[in-house]
PDB file of C-alpha atoms in Angstrom:
ATOM      1  CA  MET A   1      24.499  31.164 -19.938  1.00 56.00           C
ATOM      2  CA  TYR A   2      23.576  28.244 -22.196  1.00 63.00           C
ATOM      3  CA  MET A   3      27.049  26.613 -21.852  1.00 72.00           C
ATOM      4  CA  LEU A   4      26.334  26.614 -17.987  1.00 68.00           C
ATOM      5  CA  GLU A   5      22.845  25.625 -18.111  1.00 65.00           C
ATOM      6  CA  LEU A   6      24.058  22.837 -20.610  1.00 70.00           C
ATOM      7  CA  VAL A   7      26.848  21.756 -17.736  1.00 73.00           C
ATOM      8  CA  LEU A   8      24.271  21.869 -15.217  1.00 68.00           C
ATOM      9  CA  SER A   9      21.815  19.191 -17.472  1.00 69.00           C
ATOM     10  CA  ILE A  10      24.339  17.073 -17.641  1.00 75.00           C
ATOM     11  CA  GLU A  11      25.369  17.066 -14.094  1.00 75.00           C
ATOM     12  CA  SER A  12      22.123  16.712 -12.796  1.00 73.00           C
ATOM     13  CA  LEU A  13      21.009  13.675 -15.098  1.00 74.00           C
ATOM     14  CA  ILE A  14      24.309  11.528 -14.355  1.00 79.00           C
ATOM     15  CA  MET A  15      23.465  12.301 -10.836  1.00 78.00           C
ATOM     16  CA  THR A  16      19.758  11.738 -11.373  1.00 78.00           C
ATOM     17  CA  LEU A  17      20.598   7.985 -12.853  1.00 79.00           C
ATOM     18  CA  LEU A  18      23.339   7.526 -10.284  1.00 82.00           C
ATOM     19  CA  LEU A  19      20.569   7.772  -7.585  1.00 81.00           C
ATOM     20  CA  VAL A  20      18.208   5.974  -9.817  1.00 82.00           C
ATOM     21  CA  ALA A  21      20.710   3.056  -9.681  1.00 82.00           C
ATOM     22  CA  PHE A  22      21.564   2.975  -5.519  1.00 84.00           C
ATOM     23  CA  TYR A  23      17.595   3.547  -4.880  1.00 85.00           C
ATOM     24  CA  ILE A  24      16.932   0.438  -7.162  1.00 85.00           C
ATOM     25  CA  MET A  25      19.617  -1.451  -5.245  1.00 85.00           C
ATOM     26  CA  SER A  26      18.564  -0.149  -1.756  1.00 84.00           C
ATOM     27  CA  GLU A  27      14.435  -1.553  -2.830  1.00 86.00           C
ATOM     28  CA  ARG A  28      15.398  -4.247  -3.214  1.00 86.00           C
ATOM     29  CA  LYS A  29      16.994  -4.792   0.503  1.00 86.00           C
ATOM     30  CA  VAL A  30      14.289  -3.283   2.407  1.00 86.00           C
ATOM     31  CA  LEU A  31      11.925  -5.914   0.319  1.00 85.00           C
ATOM     32  CA  SER A  32      14.337  -8.298   1.249  1.00 87.00           C
ATOM     33  CA  TYR A  33      14.718  -7.319   5.312  1.00 85.00           C
ATOM     34  CA  ILE A  34      11.049  -6.993   5.253  1.00 85.00           C
ATOM     35  CA  GLN A  35      10.716 -10.520   3.734  1.00 83.00           C
ATOM     36  CA  LEU A  36      12.986 -12.685   6.658  1.00 84.00           C
ATOM     37  CA  ARG A  37      16.379 -12.668   3.685  1.00 85.00           C
ATOM     38  CA  LYS A  38      19.394 -10.840   3.294  1.00 82.00           C
ATOM     39  CA  GLY A  39      19.003  -9.678  -0.870  1.00 81.00           C
ATOM     40  CA  PRO A  40      21.969  -8.395  -2.797  1.00 82.00           C
ATOM     41  CA  ASN A  41      25.180  -8.480  -0.861  1.00 81.00           C
ATOM     42  CA  LYS A  42      27.784 -10.204  -3.052  1.00 81.00           C
ATOM     43  CA  VAL A  43      28.643  -6.818  -5.272  1.00 82.00           C
ATOM     44  CA  GLY A  44      30.203  -4.637  -3.736  1.00 78.00           C
ATOM     45  CA  ILE A  45      30.253  -3.653   0.002  1.00 81.00           C
ATOM     46  CA  MET A  46      27.764  -4.928   1.126  1.00 79.00           C
ATOM     47  CA  GLY A  47      25.919  -5.341  -2.407  1.00 78.00           C
ATOM     48  CA  LEU A  48      26.085  -1.377  -3.189  1.00 81.00           C
ATOM     49  CA  LEU A  49      27.466  -2.327  -6.266  1.00 83.00           C
ATOM     50  CA  GLN A  50      24.889  -4.477  -7.252  1.00 83.00           C
ATOM     51  CA  SER A  51      22.630  -1.698 -10.223  1.00 82.00           C
ATOM     52  CA  PHE A  52      25.895  -1.272 -11.572  1.00 83.00           C
ATOM     53  CA  ALA A  53      26.044  -5.467 -12.483  1.00 84.00           C
ATOM     54  CA  ASP A  54      22.539  -5.927 -13.322  1.00 82.00           C
ATOM     55  CA  PHE A  55      23.344  -2.600 -16.074  1.00 82.00           C
ATOM     56  CA  ILE A  56      26.239  -3.902 -17.991  1.00 82.00           C
ATOM     57  CA  LYS A  57      25.096  -7.409 -17.713  1.00 82.00           C
ATOM     58  CA  LEU A  58      22.112  -5.853 -19.327  1.00 79.00           C
ATOM     59  CA  ILE A  59      23.839  -4.232 -21.524  1.00 80.00           C
ATOM     60  CA  ASN A  60      25.817  -6.953 -23.001  1.00 79.00           C
ATOM     61  CA  LYS A  61      23.049  -9.100 -23.900  1.00 73.00           C
ATOM     62  CA  SER A  62      21.938  -9.381 -27.581  1.00 64.00           C
ATOM     63  CA  LYS A  63      18.724 -10.090 -28.857  1.00 61.00           C
ATOM     64  CA  PHE A  64      18.181 -10.818 -32.624  1.00 56.00           C
ATOM     65  CA  ASN A  65      14.629  -8.535 -33.819  1.00 58.00           C
ATOM     66  CA  ASN A  66      12.959  -9.380 -36.358  1.00 56.00           C
ATOM     67  CA  PHE A  67      11.535  -5.859 -37.746  1.00 58.00           C
ATOM     68  CA  SER A  68       8.647  -5.422 -38.949  1.00 62.00           C
ATOM     69  CA  PHE A  69       6.286  -1.878 -39.618  1.00 63.00           C
ATOM     70  CA  ARG A  70       5.127  -2.991 -36.412  1.00 68.00           C
ATOM     71  CA  SER A  71       8.385  -3.026 -33.952  1.00 71.00           C
ATOM     72  CA  TRP A  72       9.937   0.463 -35.740  1.00 78.00           C
ATOM     73  CA  PHE A  73       6.770   1.942 -33.322  1.00 79.00           C
ATOM     74  CA  SER A  74       7.557   0.138 -30.624  1.00 79.00           C
ATOM     75  CA  LEU A  75      11.368   1.747 -30.694  1.00 82.00           C
ATOM     76  CA  LEU A  76       9.870   5.152 -30.702  1.00 84.00           C
ATOM     77  CA  GLY A  77       7.849   4.502 -27.864  1.00 83.00           C
ATOM     78  CA  CYS A  78      11.197   3.731 -26.195  1.00 84.00           C
ATOM     79  CA  ILE A  79      12.515   7.137 -27.584  1.00 87.00           C
ATOM     80  CA  VAL A  80       9.835   9.106 -26.598  1.00 88.00           C
ATOM     81  CA  LEU A  81       9.339   7.552 -23.030  1.00 87.00           C
ATOM     82  CA  ILE A  82      13.309   8.475 -22.493  1.00 86.00           C
ATOM     83  CA  SER A  83      13.287  12.024 -24.333  1.00 87.00           C
ATOM     84  CA  CYS A  84       9.920  12.634 -21.633  1.00 86.00           C
ATOM     85  CA  SER A  85      11.922  11.218 -18.641  1.00 85.00           C
ATOM     86  CA  VAL A  86      15.815  13.106 -19.836  1.00 83.00           C
ATOM     87  CA  SER A  87      13.226  16.408 -20.237  1.00 83.00           C
ATOM     88  CA  MET A  88      11.853  16.407 -17.107  1.00 83.00           C
ATOM     89  CA  VAL A  89      16.006  15.634 -14.964  1.00 80.00           C
ATOM     90  CA  ILE A  90      17.029  19.253 -17.493  1.00 78.00           C
ATOM     91  CA  VAL A  91      13.932  21.111 -16.053  1.00 78.00           C
ATOM     92  CA  TYR A  92      14.737  19.797 -12.450  1.00 76.00           C
ATOM     93  CA  SER A  93      18.349  20.843 -12.458  1.00 74.00           C
ATOM     94  CA  LEU A  94      17.390  24.182 -14.618  1.00 72.00           C
ATOM     95  CA  ILE A  95      14.779  24.819 -11.852  1.00 72.00           C
ATOM     96  CA  ASN A  96      17.155  24.053  -8.851  1.00 68.00           C
ATOM     97  CA  SER A  97      19.811  26.421  -9.932  1.00 65.00           C
ATOM     98  CA  ASN A  98      17.538  28.834 -10.121  1.00 63.00           C
ATOM     99  CA  ILE A  99      17.110  29.307 -13.890  1.00 61.00           C
ATOM    100  CA  TRP A 100      14.101  28.683 -15.765  1.00 58.00           C
ATOM    101  CA  CYS A 101      11.115  28.149 -13.784  1.00 62.00           C
ATOM    102  CA  ASN A 102       8.075  29.634 -16.185  1.00 64.00           C
ATOM    103  CA  TRP A 103       5.103  27.228 -16.229  1.00 72.00           C
ATOM    104  CA  ILE A 104       6.864  24.904 -15.069  1.00 74.00           C
ATOM    105  CA  LEU A 105       4.001  22.904 -13.245  1.00 75.00           C
ATOM    106  CA  LEU A 106       2.184  22.723 -16.458  1.00 78.00           C
ATOM    107  CA  TYR A 107       4.943  22.105 -18.397  1.00 80.00           C
ATOM    108  CA  PHE A 108       4.655  18.065 -16.274  1.00 80.00           C
ATOM    109  CA  LEU A 109       1.258  17.581 -17.230  1.00 81.00           C
ATOM    110  CA  VAL A 110       1.900  17.801 -20.814  1.00 83.00           C
ATOM    111  CA  VAL A 111       4.807  15.884 -20.243  1.00 85.00           C
ATOM    112  CA  GLY A 112       3.495  13.448 -18.239  1.00 81.00           C
ATOM    113  CA  SER A 113       0.536  13.342 -21.043  1.00 82.00           C
ATOM    114  CA  ILE A 114       2.883  11.901 -23.521  1.00 86.00           C
ATOM    115  CA  VAL A 115       4.249   9.523 -21.398  1.00 85.00           C
ATOM    116  CA  SER A 116       1.185   7.762 -21.759  1.00 82.00           C
ATOM    117  CA  TYR A 117       1.182   7.315 -25.008  1.00 83.00           C
ATOM    118  CA  SER A 118       4.501   5.900 -25.297  1.00 85.00           C
ATOM    119  CA  THR A 119       3.715   3.174 -22.834  1.00 83.00           C
ATOM    120  CA  LEU A 120       0.780   2.749 -25.384  1.00 82.00           C
ATOM    121  CA  LEU A 121       2.910   2.478 -27.654  1.00 83.00           C
ATOM    122  CA  ILE A 122       5.389  -0.040 -26.171  1.00 83.00           C
ATOM    123  CA  GLY A 123       2.920  -2.802 -25.376  1.00 80.00           C
ATOM    124  CA  TRP A 124       0.976  -2.074 -28.340  1.00 81.00           C
ATOM    125  CA  CYS A 125       4.064  -3.261 -30.274  1.00 79.00           C
ATOM    126  CA  SER A 126       5.416  -5.867 -28.337  1.00 76.00           C
ATOM    127  CA  TRP A 127       3.605  -8.312 -30.423  1.00 75.00           C
ATOM    128  CA  SER A 128       2.040  -9.808 -27.276  1.00 76.00           C
ATOM    129  CA  LYS A 129      -1.557  -9.881 -25.849  1.00 79.00           C
ATOM    130  CA  TYR A 130      -1.065  -9.439 -22.611  1.00 80.00           C
ATOM    131  CA  SER A 131       2.200  -6.478 -23.050  1.00 80.00           C
ATOM    132  CA  LEU A 132      -1.269  -4.808 -24.356  1.00 80.00           C
ATOM    133  CA  ILE A 133      -3.431  -5.597 -21.719  1.00 80.00           C
ATOM    134  CA  SER A 134      -1.189  -3.864 -19.373  1.00 81.00           C
ATOM    135  CA  SER A 135      -0.287  -1.157 -21.460  1.00 81.00           C
ATOM    136  CA  ILE A 136      -4.465  -0.577 -21.792  1.00 81.00           C
ATOM    137  CA  ARG A 137      -4.227  -0.223 -17.456  1.00 82.00           C
ATOM    138  CA  VAL A 138      -1.412   2.060 -17.190  1.00 81.00           C
ATOM    139  CA  SER A 139      -3.080   4.378 -20.122  1.00 81.00           C
ATOM    140  CA  PHE A 140      -6.467   4.162 -18.345  1.00 82.00           C
ATOM    141  CA  SER A 141      -4.319   4.792 -15.159  1.00 82.00           C
ATOM    142  CA  SER A 142      -2.367   7.545 -16.575  1.00 82.00           C
ATOM    143  CA  VAL A 143      -5.520   9.284 -17.561  1.00 83.00           C
ATOM    144  CA  MET A 144      -6.755   9.381 -13.975  1.00 84.00           C
ATOM    145  CA  PHE A 145      -3.253  10.587 -13.093  1.00 84.00           C
ATOM    146  CA  GLU A 146      -3.327  13.555 -15.268  1.00 84.00           C
ATOM    147  CA  MET A 147      -7.135  14.493 -14.025  1.00 85.00           C
ATOM    148  CA  ILE A 148      -6.212  14.275 -10.585  1.00 85.00           C
ATOM    149  CA  LEU A 149      -2.834  16.405 -11.477  1.00 83.00           C
ATOM    150  CA  MET A 150      -4.883  19.054 -13.904  1.00 84.00           C
ATOM    151  CA  CYS A 151      -7.203  19.723 -10.567  1.00 84.00           C
ATOM    152  CA  ILE A 152      -4.896  20.129  -7.984  1.00 82.00           C
ATOM    153  CA  MET A 153      -2.331  22.271 -10.517  1.00 81.00           C
ATOM    154  CA  ILE A 154      -5.770  24.985 -10.351  1.00 82.00           C
ATOM    155  CA  LEU A 155      -6.025  24.436  -7.244  1.00 80.00           C
ATOM    156  CA  PHE A 156      -2.489  25.592  -7.081  1.00 77.00           C
ATOM    157  CA  GLY A 157      -2.479  28.293  -9.223  1.00 77.00           C
ATOM    158  CA  LEU A 158      -5.576  29.923  -7.119  1.00 77.00           C
ATOM    159  CA  MET A 159      -4.247  29.868  -4.033  1.00 75.00           C
ATOM    160  CA  TYR A 160      -0.370  31.271  -5.012  1.00 72.00           C
ATOM    161  CA  GLY A 161      -1.418  33.412  -8.439  1.00 71.00           C
ATOM    162  CA  GLY A 162       0.503  31.400 -11.322  1.00 67.00           C
ATOM    163  CA  TYR A 163       1.913  28.118 -12.584  1.00 66.00           C
ATOM    164  CA  SER A 164       5.732  29.840 -12.122  1.00 63.00           C
ATOM    165  CA  ASN A 165       6.714  29.603  -8.465  1.00 56.00           C
ATOM    166  CA  PRO A 166       8.065  26.363  -7.111  1.00 52.00           C
ATOM    167  CA  SER A 167       9.848  27.963  -4.868  1.00 51.00           C
ATOM    168  CA  VAL A 168       7.181  29.331  -2.580  1.00 51.00           C
ATOM    169  CA  SER A 169       6.641  27.947   0.888  1.00 50.00           C
ATOM    170  CA  SER A 170       3.461  25.447   0.368  1.00 55.00           C
ATOM    171  CA  VAL A 171       1.671  24.946   3.094  1.00 60.00           C
ATOM    172  CA  MET A 172      -1.099  23.113   0.314  1.00 65.00           C
ATOM    173  CA  LEU A 173      -0.812  19.879   2.523  1.00 62.00           C
ATOM    174  CA  PHE A 174      -2.603  21.667   5.575  1.00 65.00           C
ATOM    175  CA  ILE A 175      -5.061  23.565   3.964  1.00 67.00           C
ATOM    176  CA  ALA A 176      -6.026  20.783   2.175  1.00 71.00           C
ATOM    177  CA  PRO A 177      -4.756  17.276   3.432  1.00 79.00           C
ATOM    178  CA  LEU A 178      -7.332  14.733   1.309  1.00 82.00           C
ATOM    179  CA  ALA A 179      -6.248  16.510  -1.854  1.00 82.00           C
ATOM    180  CA  PHE A 180      -2.598  14.935  -0.798  1.00 82.00           C
ATOM    181  CA  ILE A 181      -4.185  11.741   0.388  1.00 84.00           C
ATOM    182  CA  ALA A 182      -5.875  11.284  -3.384  1.00 85.00           C
ATOM    183  CA  TRP A 183      -2.893  12.944  -5.322  1.00 84.00           C
ATOM    184  CA  LEU A 184      -0.672   9.856  -3.347  1.00 85.00           C
ATOM    185  CA  ILE A 185      -3.101   7.269  -4.844  1.00 86.00           C
ATOM    186  CA  VAL A 186      -3.168   8.412  -8.223  1.00 85.00           C
ATOM    187  CA  LEU A 187       1.006   8.797  -7.837  1.00 85.00           C
ATOM    188  CA  LEU A 188       1.389   5.277  -6.734  1.00 85.00           C
ATOM    189  CA  SER A 189      -0.901   3.941  -9.665  1.00 82.00           C
ATOM    190  CA  GLU A 190       1.182   6.086 -12.264  1.00 80.00           C
ATOM    191  CA  SER A 191       4.596   5.012 -10.890  1.00 80.00           C
ATOM    192  CA  ASN A 192       3.826   1.293 -10.882  1.00 79.00           C
ATOM    193  CA  ARG A 193       3.907   0.927  -7.639  1.00 80.00           C
ATOM    194  CA  THR A 194       1.933  -1.613  -4.962  1.00 78.00           C
ATOM    195  CA  PRO A 195      -0.982  -1.180  -3.770  1.00 80.00           C
ATOM    196  CA  CYS A 196      -1.876   0.161  -7.382  1.00 80.00           C
ATOM    197  CA  ASP A 197       0.838  -1.492  -9.388  1.00 79.00           C
ATOM    198  CA  TYR A 198      -1.368  -2.422 -12.596  1.00 76.00           C
ATOM    199  CA  SER A 199       0.648  -2.882 -15.194  1.00 72.00           C
ATOM    200  CA  GLU A 200       1.915  -6.185 -12.971  1.00 69.00           C
ATOM    201  CA  SER A 201      -1.589  -6.687 -11.939  1.00 61.00           C
ATOM    202  CA  GLU A 202      -2.183 -10.567 -12.724  1.00 61.00           C
ATOM    203  CA  SER A 203       0.366 -13.499 -13.462  1.00 58.00           C
ATOM    204  CA  GLU A 204       0.045 -13.696 -17.528  1.00 57.00           C
ATOM    205  CA  LEU A 205       1.080 -10.018 -17.256  1.00 60.00           C
ATOM    206  CA  VAL A 206       4.607 -10.886 -15.572  1.00 66.00           C
ATOM    207  CA  SER A 207       6.759  -7.699 -15.718  1.00 68.00           C
ATOM    208  CA  GLY A 208       4.580  -6.004 -17.301  1.00 72.00           C
ATOM    209  CA  ILE A 209       4.406  -3.750 -20.961  1.00 78.00           C
ATOM    210  CA  SER A 210       8.069  -4.617 -20.773  1.00 75.00           C
ATOM    211  CA  VAL A 211       7.054  -8.518 -20.965  1.00 75.00           C
ATOM    212  CA  GLU A 212       8.613  -8.858 -24.413  1.00 75.00           C
ATOM    213  CA  TYR A 213      11.818  -6.677 -24.407  1.00 77.00           C
ATOM    214  CA  SER A 214      15.310  -7.312 -22.865  1.00 75.00           C
ATOM    215  CA  SER A 215      18.783  -6.022 -23.156  1.00 77.00           C
ATOM    216  CA  VAL A 216      19.103  -1.977 -23.725  1.00 79.00           C
ATOM    217  CA  LEU A 217      15.275  -1.127 -23.999  1.00 80.00           C
ATOM    218  CA  PHE A 218      14.362  -3.143 -20.994  1.00 81.00           C
ATOM    219  CA  LEU A 219      17.011  -0.706 -19.201  1.00 82.00           C
ATOM    220  CA  VAL A 220      15.101   1.932 -20.363  1.00 83.00           C
ATOM    221  CA  ILE A 221      12.286   1.266 -19.223  1.00 83.00           C
ATOM    222  CA  PHE A 222      13.107   0.632 -16.292  1.00 83.00           C
ATOM    223  CA  ALA A 223      14.847   3.157 -15.671  1.00 84.00           C
ATOM    224  CA  CYS A 224      12.621   5.576 -16.836  1.00 84.00           C
ATOM    225  CA  GLU A 225       9.716   3.917 -14.671  1.00 84.00           C
ATOM    226  CA  TYR A 226      12.108   5.423 -11.573  1.00 85.00           C
ATOM    227  CA  LEU A 227      12.851   8.765 -13.029  1.00 85.00           C
ATOM    228  CA  ILE A 228       9.351   9.489 -13.558  1.00 84.00           C
ATOM    229  CA  MET A 229       8.520   8.359 -10.235  1.00 85.00           C
ATOM    230  CA  PHE A 230      11.551  10.337  -8.847  1.00 84.00           C
ATOM    231  CA  ILE A 231      10.528  13.689  -9.945  1.00 83.00           C
ATOM    232  CA  PHE A 232       6.779  13.857  -9.610  1.00 83.00           C
ATOM    233  CA  SER A 233       7.558  12.844  -6.022  1.00 82.00           C
ATOM    234  CA  TRP A 234       9.736  15.602  -6.698  1.00 80.00           C
ATOM    235  CA  VAL A 235       6.498  17.466  -8.305  1.00 80.00           C
ATOM    236  CA  SER A 236       4.695  16.317  -5.043  1.00 79.00           C
ATOM    237  CA  PHE A 237       6.335  18.397  -2.415  1.00 76.00           C
ATOM    238  CA  ILE A 238       6.222  21.379  -4.559  1.00 73.00           C
ATOM    239  CA  VAL A 239       2.800  21.793  -4.766  1.00 75.00           C
ATOM    240  CA  PHE A 240       2.005  20.464  -0.959  1.00 74.00           C
ATOM    241  CA  TRP A 241       5.497  21.421   0.793  1.00 69.00           C
ATOM    242  CA  SER A 242       7.845  22.830  -0.318  1.00 62.00           C
ATOM    243  CA  ILE A 243      11.593  21.865  -2.427  1.00 59.00           C
ATOM    244  CA  ASN A 244      12.829  20.148  -0.166  1.00 60.00           C
ATOM    245  CA  GLU A 245      15.546  17.568  -0.994  1.00 65.00           C
ATOM    246  CA  ILE A 246      14.841  15.316   2.459  1.00 69.00           C
ATOM    247  CA  LEU A 247      10.924  15.371   1.846  1.00 70.00           C
ATOM    248  CA  ILE A 248      11.736  13.651  -1.353  1.00 76.00           C
ATOM    249  CA  VAL A 249      13.819  10.963  -0.150  1.00 78.00           C
ATOM    250  CA  ILE A 250      11.051  10.569   2.334  1.00 80.00           C
ATOM    251  CA  ASN A 251       8.383  10.106  -0.496  1.00 80.00           C
ATOM    252  CA  LEU A 252      10.226   7.675  -1.914  1.00 82.00           C
ATOM    253  CA  ILE A 253      11.173   6.024   0.824  1.00 83.00           C
ATOM    254  CA  LEU A 254       7.660   5.911   1.500  1.00 84.00           C
ATOM    255  CA  PHE A 255       7.559   3.808  -1.480  1.00 86.00           C
ATOM    256  CA  VAL A 256       9.636   0.635  -0.593  1.00 86.00           C
ATOM    257  CA  VAL A 257       7.525   0.392   2.414  1.00 85.00           C
ATOM    258  CA  MET A 258       4.093   0.711   1.103  1.00 85.00           C
ATOM    259  CA  ARG A 259       5.295  -1.732  -1.249  1.00 83.00           C
ATOM    260  CA  GLY A 260       6.715  -4.097   1.292  1.00 82.00           C
ATOM    261  CA  SER A 261       3.364  -3.761   3.246  1.00 83.00           C
ATOM    262  CA  PHE A 262       0.384  -3.396   1.667  1.00 82.00           C
ATOM    263  CA  SER A 263      -0.993  -6.337  -0.765  1.00 80.00           C
ATOM    264  CA  ARG A 264      -2.642  -4.987  -4.504  1.00 80.00           C
ATOM    265  CA  LEU A 265      -6.272  -3.287  -4.522  1.00 82.00           C
ATOM    266  CA  ARG A 266      -8.853  -4.825  -7.014  1.00 83.00           C
ATOM    267  CA  PHE A 267      -8.504  -2.593 -10.422  1.00 82.00           C
ATOM    268  CA  ASP A 268     -12.479  -2.082  -9.687  1.00 84.00           C
ATOM    269  CA  ILE A 269     -11.274  -1.799  -6.809  1.00 87.00           C
ATOM    270  CA  PHE A 270      -9.344   0.931  -7.345  1.00 86.00           C
ATOM    271  CA  VAL A 271     -11.453   2.896 -10.060  1.00 86.00           C
ATOM    272  CA  SER A 272     -14.195   3.002  -7.422  1.00 89.00           C
ATOM    273  CA  VAL A 273     -12.346   4.799  -5.145  1.00 88.00           C
ATOM    274  CA  VAL A 274     -10.245   7.636  -7.380  1.00 88.00           C
ATOM    275  CA  TRP A 275     -14.151   8.505  -9.429  1.00 88.00           C
ATOM    276  CA  ASN A 276     -15.993   8.423  -6.374  1.00 88.00           C
ATOM    277  CA  TYR A 277     -13.963   9.736  -4.060  1.00 88.00           C
ATOM    278  CA  CYS A 278     -10.431  11.307  -4.827  1.00 87.00           C
ATOM    279  CA  VAL A 279     -12.135  13.096  -7.816  1.00 87.00           C
ATOM    280  CA  VAL A 280     -15.227  14.276  -5.594  1.00 88.00           C
ATOM    281  CA  VAL A 281     -12.247  15.871  -2.918  1.00 87.00           C
ATOM    282  CA  ILE A 282     -10.732  17.353  -5.888  1.00 86.00           C
ATOM    283  CA  LEU A 283     -13.834  18.869  -6.896  1.00 87.00           C
ATOM    284  CA  VAL A 284     -15.189  20.077  -3.625  1.00 87.00           C
ATOM    285  CA  TYR A 285     -11.927  21.767  -2.824  1.00 84.00           C
ATOM    286  CA  LEU A 286     -11.685  23.603  -6.364  1.00 84.00           C
ATOM    287  CA  ILE A 287     -15.699  24.672  -5.867  1.00 85.00           C
ATOM    288  CA  CYS A 288     -14.792  26.215  -1.792  1.00 84.00           C
ATOM    289  CA  LEU A 289     -11.885  27.596  -3.116  1.00 78.00           C
ATOM    290  CA  PHE A 290     -13.686  29.632  -6.610  1.00 79.00           C
ATOM    291  CA  SER A 291     -16.460  30.422  -4.165  1.00 79.00           C
ATOM    292  CA  LEU A 292     -13.905  32.291  -1.869  1.00 76.00           C
ATOM    293  CA  LEU A 293     -12.724  33.886  -4.346  1.00 69.00           C
TER     294      LEU A 293
END
């Protein structure tokens, strides 16, 4: 039994990493066509192997680090980030194999909160004030994301009587459509997707929390961002629809289209929308549901 779980976890991790590689390539292709240019088309057929070429290039890059006490915390933040991302992928594989699904939604809530601490460590320990500003913005956005996620999971638990049955055929989107819109807004912020990618929202911030990183550490941060985006896209369809891989792909395509179509919202407008509208909508749904029970 445990051997089967291990094999399935490793297989799912490899397949998810391959999905991330091809998703990055497809995102670059779609954005290039939106901007009326070709995009990557040299490595492999139609540029299909571009992500693997970038991977090899990043691995081979060398950087001489002057390690200090603070730099060890930076390394710790990267380790925590990749550990949380890999654990989410492992749980995803176990659920798809119908092996384990106890309190699964609460598990993602806890692990998602740990990710915010890892990004704060990565930004603070990189010896760059711009990276620190970026990590503070990401952490503040994570607080709003966790709050909306917690309220939506309470709503899910009240409607379906628990947090342990992700295979239920959910119609929560039709019952609470505004809750789905609120969830989509904070999910864009958590995934650092336009129009809510505030870790890179100023010209000085460049690439956000990873501005001082290169080689393997940059690769880890970059890949984990896409892994988390994929996993929470899957979680959103557990809650609002049902487990359907096609709908997850549609959500990922929506992220790419929104990145190429919309400009970035001002940070104060985003905070105002979340606290004045999204939180209010979720709380109204909770109050109405409590009154019906």
